[in-house]
């Protein structure tokens, strides 16, 4: 029963956290789009600088999303570790597989038509999966604040 409770909590956290990450992404994308439209309405001489600004914004957006997805992986790895500490008799492989599935951001699963968005999506999946696997191997990577959040997910 505790495994089912953990699975429910982990995937609910995945959906809610992914939704929050998606809202942050939409806010960044809308702001970047508004700035680029404003630059296009400006002078034609600014087209090179507006392209550079768009690329810079893409890097910033991707970096923020990468960090947020990496944090999701760390939180879920901490939750798996904390749950298995209280239940050492549990079948640990199944817990790790469920944790890995929940560590991947569900909100990024939509098909990306833009090359920049597809790259951001791939990097976010890589950040979440990498941080999850790293934290499972070296639990000391998880900061104390994230461990407190992980304990809320643990059963």
Coordinates of C-alpha atoms in Angstrom, one line a residue:
X1 CA 0.0 0.0 0.0
X2 CA 2.8 2.4 0.7
X3 CA 4.2 1.9 -2.8
X4 CA 0.9 2.9 -4.3
X5 CA 0.7 5.9 -2.1
X6 CA 4.2 6.9 -3.1
X7 CA 3.4 6.4 -6.8
X8 CA 0.3 8.6 -6.5
X9 CA 2.2 11.3 -4.6
X10 CA 5.1 11.2 -7.0
X11 CA 3.1 11.5 -10.2
X12 CA 0.8 14.2 -8.7
X13 CA 3.9 16.1 -7.8
X14 CA 5.2 15.6 -11.3
X15 CA 2.0 17.0 -12.9
X16 CA 1.8 20.0 -10.5
X17 CA 5.5 20.8 -10.7
X18 CA 5.5 20.4 -14.5
X19 CA 2.5 22.7 -14.7
X20 CA 4.4 25.3 -12.7
X21 CA 7.4 25.0 -14.9
X22 CA 5.1 25.3 -18.0
X23 CA 3.7 28.5 -16.6
X24 CA 7.1 29.9 -16.1
X25 CA 8.1 28.9 -19.6
X26 CA 4.9 30.6 -21.0
X27 CA 5.6 33.8 -19.1
X28 CA 9.2 33.9 -20.4
X29 CA 8.1 33.1 -24.0
X30 CA 5.4 35.8 -23.9
X31 CA 7.8 38.4 -22.7
X32 CA 10.4 37.4 -25.3
X33 CA 7.8 37.4 -28.0
X34 CA 6.5 40.9 -27.0
X35 CA 10.1 42.2 -27.0
X36 CA 10.9 40.8 -30.4
X37 CA 7.7 42.2 -31.9
X38 CA 8.5 45.5 -30.5
X39 CA 12.0 45.4 -32.0
X40 CA 10.6 44.4 -35.4
X41 CA 8.3 47.4 -35.4
X42 CA 11.4 49.5 -34.6
X43 CA 14.2 50.4 -37.0
X44 CA 15.4 47.9 -39.7
X45 CA 19.0 48.5 -38.4
X46 CA 18.1 46.7 -35.2
X47 CA 17.3 43.4 -36.9
X48 CA 20.8 42.0 -36.1
X49 CA 20.6 43.1 -32.5
X50 CA 17.0 41.7 -32.2
X51 CA 18.2 38.4 -33.5
X52 CA 21.1 38.4 -30.9
X53 CA 18.6 39.4 -28.2
X54 CA 16.2 36.5 -29.2
X55 CA 19.1 34.0 -29.0
X56 CA 20.1 35.4 -25.6
X57 CA 16.5 35.1 -24.4
X58 CA 16.4 31.5 -25.7
X59 CA 19.6 30.7 -23.7
X60 CA 18.2 32.3 -20.6
X61 CA 14.8 30.5 -20.9
X62 CA 16.5 27.2 -21.6
X63 CA 18.9 27.6 -18.6
X64 CA 16.0 28.4 -16.2
X65 CA 14.0 25.5 -17.4
X66 CA 17.0 23.2 -17.2
X67 CA 17.6 24.2 -13.6
X68 CA 13.9 23.8 -12.6
X69 CA 13.8 20.3 -14.2
X70 CA 17.0 19.4 -12.5
X71 CA 15.5 20.4 -9.2
X72 CA 12.5 18.2 -9.9
X73 CA 14.9 15.2 -10.4
X74 CA 16.7 16.0 -7.1
X75 CA 13.5 16.2 -5.2
X76 CA 12.2 12.9 -6.5
X77 CA 15.5 11.1 -5.9
X78 CA 15.4 12.4 -2.3
X79 CA 11.8 11.1 -1.9
X80 CA 12.8 7.7 -3.2
X81 CA 15.8 7.5 -0.8
X82 CA 13.7 8.7 2.2
X83 CA 11.0 6.2 1.4
X84 CA 13.4 3.3 1.1
X85 CA 15.1 4.2 4.3
X86 CA 11.9 3.8 6.2
X87 CA 11.0 0.6 4.2
X88 CA 14.2 -1.4 3.7
X89 CA 12.3 -4.5 2.8
X90 CA 10.7 -2.9 -0.2
X91 CA 11.5 -3.9 -3.7
X92 CA 13.9 -1.0 -4.3
X93 CA 14.2 -1.4 -8.1
X94 CA 10.5 -0.7 -8.7
X95 CA 10.7 2.4 -6.4
X96 CA 13.6 3.8 -8.5
X97 CA 11.8 3.1 -11.8
X98 CA 8.7 4.9 -10.6
X99 CA 10.8 7.8 -9.2
X100 CA 12.6 8.1 -12.6
X101 CA 9.3 8.2 -14.4
X102 CA 8.0 10.9 -12.1
X103 CA 11.2 12.9 -12.4
X104 CA 10.7 13.4 -16.1
X105 CA 8.6 16.6 -16.6
X106 CA 5.2 15.6 -17.8
X107 CA 4.4 19.1 -19.0
X108 CA 7.1 19.0 -21.6
X109 CA 5.8 16.0 -23.4
X110 CA 4.0 17.9 -26.2
X111 CA 5.4 17.7 -29.7
X112 CA 7.7 20.7 -30.3
X113 CA 7.5 22.1 -33.8
X114 CA 10.2 24.7 -33.3
X115 CA 13.8 23.6 -33.2
X116 CA 14.6 25.8 -30.2
X117 CA 11.7 24.4 -28.3
X118 CA 12.7 20.9 -29.1
X119 CA 16.3 21.6 -28.0
X120 CA 15.0 23.1 -24.7
X121 CA 12.7 20.1 -24.2
X122 CA 15.6 17.6 -24.7
X123 CA 17.9 19.6 -22.4
X124 CA 15.2 19.7 -19.7
X125 CA 14.7 15.9 -19.9
X126 CA 18.4 15.5 -19.7
X127 CA 18.6 17.7 -16.7
X128 CA 15.8 16.0 -14.8
X129 CA 17.1 12.5 -15.7
X130 CA 20.7 13.4 -15.0
X131 CA 20.0 15.0 -11.6
X132 CA 17.8 12.1 -10.6
X133 CA 20.4 9.5 -11.4
X134 CA 23.2 11.5 -9.9
X135 CA 21.3 12.1 -6.7
X136 CA 20.4 8.4 -6.5
X137 CA 24.1 7.5 -6.7
X138 CA 25.3 10.3 -4.5
X139 CA 22.5 11.4 -2.1
X140 CA 24.8 14.1 -0.7
X141 CA 24.1 16.2 -3.8
X142 CA 20.6 17.1 -2.6
X143 CA 20.5 20.4 -0.7
X144 CA 18.9 20.5 2.7
X145 CA 15.9 22.6 1.5
X146 CA 15.1 20.1 -1.2
X147 CA 15.4 17.2 1.2
X148 CA 12.7 18.8 3.3
X149 CA 10.4 18.9 0.2
X150 CA 11.4 15.3 -0.6
X151 CA 10.4 14.2 2.9
X152 CA 6.9 15.5 2.1
X153 CA 6.7 13.1 -0.9
X154 CA 8.2 10.2 0.9
X155 CA 6.0 7.6 2.5

